[in-house]
Short mmCIF file of C-alpha atoms in Angstrom, two decimals:
data_model
loop_
_atom_site.label_atom_id
_atom_site.label_comp_id
_atom_site.label_asym_id
_atom_site.label_seq_id
_atom_site.Cartn_x
_atom_site.Cartn_y
_atom_site.Cartn_z
CA ILE A 22 -80.55 -25.06 -47.13
CA THR A 23 -82.84 -22.60 -45.31
CA ALA A 24 -82.58 -22.02 -41.59
CA TYR A 25 -83.51 -19.81 -39.27
CA VAL A 26 -83.31 -18.88 -35.73
CA GLY A 27 -86.10 -17.32 -33.50
CA PHE A 28 -86.04 -14.17 -31.14
CA ASP A 29 -88.27 -12.64 -29.34
CA ALA A 30 -89.17 -8.97 -29.42
CA THR A 31 -89.41 -8.29 -25.76
CA ALA A 32 -86.95 -5.58 -25.55
CA PRO A 33 -85.21 -2.82 -28.22
CA SER A 34 -81.92 -4.62 -28.61
CA LEU A 35 -80.68 -7.92 -27.89
CA HIS A 36 -78.22 -9.72 -25.71
CA ILE A 37 -74.94 -10.55 -26.23
CA GLY A 38 -75.65 -14.17 -26.10
CA ASN A 39 -77.66 -13.74 -29.03
CA LEU A 40 -74.32 -13.16 -30.87
CA LEU A 41 -73.67 -17.09 -31.29
CA THR A 42 -76.75 -17.68 -33.07
CA ILE A 43 -76.76 -14.47 -35.21
CA MET A 44 -73.29 -15.69 -36.26
CA MET A 45 -74.39 -19.03 -37.04
CA LEU A 46 -76.86 -17.20 -39.26
CA ARG A 47 -74.08 -14.93 -40.73
CA TRP A 48 -72.02 -18.13 -41.64
CA LEU A 49 -74.77 -19.93 -43.16
CA GLN A 50 -75.61 -17.34 -45.29
CA LYS A 51 -71.56 -16.95 -45.98
CA THR A 52 -71.57 -20.08 -47.27
CA GLY A 53 -74.46 -20.30 -49.98
CA HIS A 54 -77.29 -21.27 -47.72
CA ARG A 55 -80.68 -18.78 -46.89
CA PRO A 56 -80.88 -17.31 -43.29
CA ILE A 57 -84.11 -16.17 -41.79
CA ALA A 58 -84.16 -14.59 -38.64
CA LEU A 59 -87.69 -15.03 -37.19
CA MET A 60 -88.89 -12.20 -35.13
CA GLY A 61 -91.41 -12.98 -32.44
CA GLY A 62 -93.85 -10.56 -33.04
CA GLY A 63 -96.66 -13.08 -31.82
CA THR A 64 -94.71 -15.10 -29.36
CA SER A 65 -93.74 -11.41 -27.78
CA LYS A 66 -97.00 -11.23 -26.83
CA ILE A 67 -96.90 -14.23 -24.39
CA GLY A 68 -93.23 -14.14 -23.33
CA ASP A 69 -91.10 -17.63 -23.25
CA PRO A 70 -90.97 -19.10 -19.74
CA SER A 71 -87.66 -20.68 -20.18
CA GLY A 72 -85.07 -19.46 -17.55
CA LYS A 73 -87.75 -17.49 -16.01
CA ASP A 74 -89.30 -17.45 -12.24
CA THR A 75 -92.45 -14.90 -13.10
CA SER A 76 -94.07 -14.16 -16.03
CA ARG A 77 -92.89 -11.35 -18.12
CA THR A 78 -94.56 -8.00 -18.21
CA LEU A 79 -96.84 -8.11 -21.47
CA LEU A 80 -96.05 -5.70 -23.89
CA THR A 81 -98.53 -3.89 -26.71
CA ALA A 82 -98.24 -4.56 -30.40
CA ASP A 83 -97.05 -0.99 -30.75
CA GLN A 84 -94.09 -1.69 -28.20
CA ILE A 85 -93.34 -5.04 -30.12
CA ASP A 86 -93.30 -3.43 -33.46
CA ALA A 87 -90.85 -0.85 -32.15
CA ASN A 88 -88.76 -3.31 -30.56
CA ILE A 89 -88.54 -5.28 -33.97
CA ALA A 90 -87.59 -2.46 -35.92
CA SER A 91 -84.91 -1.46 -33.40
CA ILE A 92 -83.57 -5.11 -33.50
CA ARG A 93 -83.53 -5.21 -37.44
CA THR A 94 -80.70 -2.58 -37.30
CA VAL A 95 -78.61 -5.10 -35.51
CA PHE A 96 -79.08 -7.95 -38.11
CA SER A 97 -78.61 -5.35 -41.05
CA ARG A 98 -75.20 -5.14 -39.68
CA PHE A 99 -74.53 -9.21 -40.08
CA LEU A 100 -76.91 -10.49 -42.38
CA ASP A 101 -77.28 -9.21 -46.38
CA PHE A 102 -81.18 -8.78 -46.76
CA GLY A 103 -80.48 -8.01 -50.31
CA ALA A 104 -78.66 -11.21 -51.07
CA GLY A 105 -81.48 -13.79 -49.74
CA ALA A 106 -81.62 -13.81 -45.84
CA LEU A 107 -85.15 -12.78 -44.44
CA MET A 108 -86.80 -11.29 -41.59
CA ALA A 109 -89.95 -12.74 -41.08
CA ASN A 110 -92.50 -12.24 -38.05
CA ASN A 111 -94.45 -14.72 -36.71
CA ALA A 112 -97.28 -12.16 -36.01
CA ASP A 113 -98.18 -12.95 -39.66
CA TRP A 114 -99.51 -16.06 -38.98
CA LEU A 115 -99.82 -16.79 -35.24
CA ASP A 116 -102.29 -13.48 -35.35
CA GLN A 117 -104.37 -15.04 -37.65
CA LEU A 118 -105.16 -18.45 -36.13
CA HIS A 119 -108.40 -19.35 -35.57
CA TYR A 120 -108.14 -20.57 -31.82
CA ILE A 121 -110.57 -24.07 -32.04
CA SER A 122 -109.13 -25.03 -35.42
CA PHE A 123 -105.74 -24.45 -33.98
CA LEU A 124 -106.19 -26.82 -30.84
CA ARG A 125 -107.98 -29.35 -33.03
CA ASP A 126 -105.13 -29.36 -35.76
CA VAL A 127 -102.17 -28.71 -33.79
CA GLY A 128 -102.76 -28.85 -30.16
CA ARG A 129 -103.71 -32.52 -30.32
CA HIS A 130 -100.49 -33.32 -30.80
CA PHE A 131 -99.11 -32.03 -27.26
CA THR A 132 -99.54 -33.76 -24.05
CA ILE A 133 -99.50 -32.64 -21.11
CA ASN A 134 -97.33 -35.12 -20.07
CA LYS A 135 -94.64 -34.37 -22.07
CA MET A 136 -94.95 -30.71 -22.02
CA LEU A 137 -94.61 -30.63 -18.04
CA THR A 138 -90.90 -32.71 -18.41
CA PHE A 139 -89.43 -29.34 -20.48
CA ASP A 140 -87.16 -27.40 -18.12
CA SER A 141 -89.10 -24.29 -18.90
CA VAL A 142 -92.11 -25.65 -17.23
CA LYS A 143 -90.53 -28.37 -14.81
CA LEU A 144 -88.21 -25.63 -13.16
CA ARG A 145 -91.09 -23.17 -12.59
CA LEU A 146 -93.13 -25.97 -11.06
CA ASP A 147 -90.31 -27.16 -8.83
CA ARG A 148 -89.73 -23.77 -7.47
CA GLU A 149 -93.60 -23.60 -6.71
CA GLN A 150 -93.48 -20.26 -9.14
CA PRO A 151 -96.59 -19.67 -10.93
CA LEU A 152 -96.82 -20.83 -14.80
CA THR A 153 -99.66 -19.05 -16.41
CA PHE A 154 -101.78 -20.87 -19.33
CA LEU A 155 -100.49 -18.11 -21.52
CA GLU A 156 -96.76 -18.97 -21.02
CA PHE A 157 -97.74 -22.42 -21.18
CA ASN A 158 -99.06 -22.39 -24.65
CA TYR A 159 -95.90 -20.72 -25.56
CA MET A 160 -93.92 -23.86 -26.50
CA ILE A 161 -96.73 -24.81 -29.03
CA LEU A 162 -96.81 -21.61 -30.83
CA GLN A 163 -93.13 -22.10 -31.25
CA ALA A 164 -92.96 -25.55 -32.63
CA TYR A 165 -95.75 -24.27 -35.08
CA ASP A 166 -93.38 -21.50 -36.09
CA PHE A 167 -91.01 -24.22 -37.70
CA VAL A 168 -94.02 -25.65 -39.71
CA GLU A 169 -95.16 -22.66 -41.04
CA LEU A 170 -91.62 -21.35 -42.09
CA HIS A 171 -91.13 -25.02 -43.61
CA LYS A 172 -94.40 -24.41 -45.57
CA ARG A 173 -93.60 -21.15 -46.63
CA HIS A 174 -90.00 -20.97 -47.19
CA GLY A 175 -88.79 -24.72 -47.28
CA CYS A 176 -87.06 -24.28 -43.95
CA ILE A 177 -85.57 -27.47 -42.87
CA LEU A 178 -83.18 -26.19 -39.83
CA GLN A 179 -83.91 -24.46 -36.78
CA MET A 180 -80.94 -23.43 -34.80
CA GLY A 181 -80.83 -21.58 -31.47
CA GLY A 182 -79.15 -22.02 -28.00
CA SER A 183 -78.89 -25.21 -25.81
CA ASP A 184 -81.55 -24.02 -23.84
CA GLN A 185 -84.06 -24.04 -26.63
CA TRP A 186 -83.82 -27.66 -27.41
CA GLY A 187 -87.05 -29.10 -26.20
CA ASN A 188 -88.98 -26.11 -28.15
CA ILE A 189 -86.80 -27.30 -31.31
CA VAL A 190 -87.50 -30.88 -30.69
CA ASN A 191 -91.26 -30.04 -30.81
CA GLY A 192 -90.96 -28.09 -33.88
CA ILE A 193 -89.63 -31.14 -35.68
CA ASP A 194 -92.09 -33.65 -34.26
CA LEU A 195 -94.82 -31.00 -35.31
CA GLY A 196 -93.61 -31.11 -38.59
CA ARG A 197 -93.32 -34.65 -39.11
CA ARG A 198 -96.87 -35.02 -37.84
CA LEU A 199 -98.27 -32.36 -39.67
CA ALA A 200 -96.59 -32.42 -43.16
CA GLY A 201 -94.52 -35.52 -42.95
CA ALA A 202 -91.53 -33.10 -43.13
CA GLU A 203 -87.82 -34.18 -42.25
CA LEU A 204 -86.62 -31.39 -40.05
CA PHE A 205 -83.60 -30.93 -38.02
CA ALA A 206 -81.75 -28.88 -35.04
CA LEU A 207 -78.85 -27.51 -34.23
CA THR A 208 -77.91 -25.83 -31.02
CA THR A 209 -74.74 -23.86 -29.27
CA PRO A 210 -73.76 -23.91 -25.91
CA LEU A 211 -75.27 -20.57 -23.46
CA LEU A 212 -73.24 -17.77 -23.43
CA THR A 213 -73.21 -17.35 -19.55
CA THR A 214 -70.25 -15.07 -18.51
#
């Protein structure tokens, strides 16, 4: 099977908690499957609101590209890109979206009611912390990534930390609605100490 984990490029390196999902990709490849390390070149322009009380600092495209190049060196230690592993960049499709068409085709599958139930949104609102419209759209774009990777590479599994469960389930639901795809999720507990 083909499976992926998404990583935002908000810094030139990843934190130790990412090692769990990197190892999931590594073992997937070692057992004969195809891993995709999805770099968030597009979503990093927004920033994942999960676990944050304030908006992330917006990075330039050059900063994001430099971070992706730096992070690739980490992945090259664990994944064999010459033997089928892929590193994709969601900017390849997100930067090409036509906003009105995207809202009509994809946005209509998301209700504000449901989006307000996700921890990434609910916790910010409960603490009376601002949540920008830009950040609110993050979950839609992440869900769309799963659909694009399914269409482009036959990807059927998204893996990630347990904090990403809601975002991953959104992608599964969107894939079913847009493409009739049967997609799956696998999450790990977060490394917090």
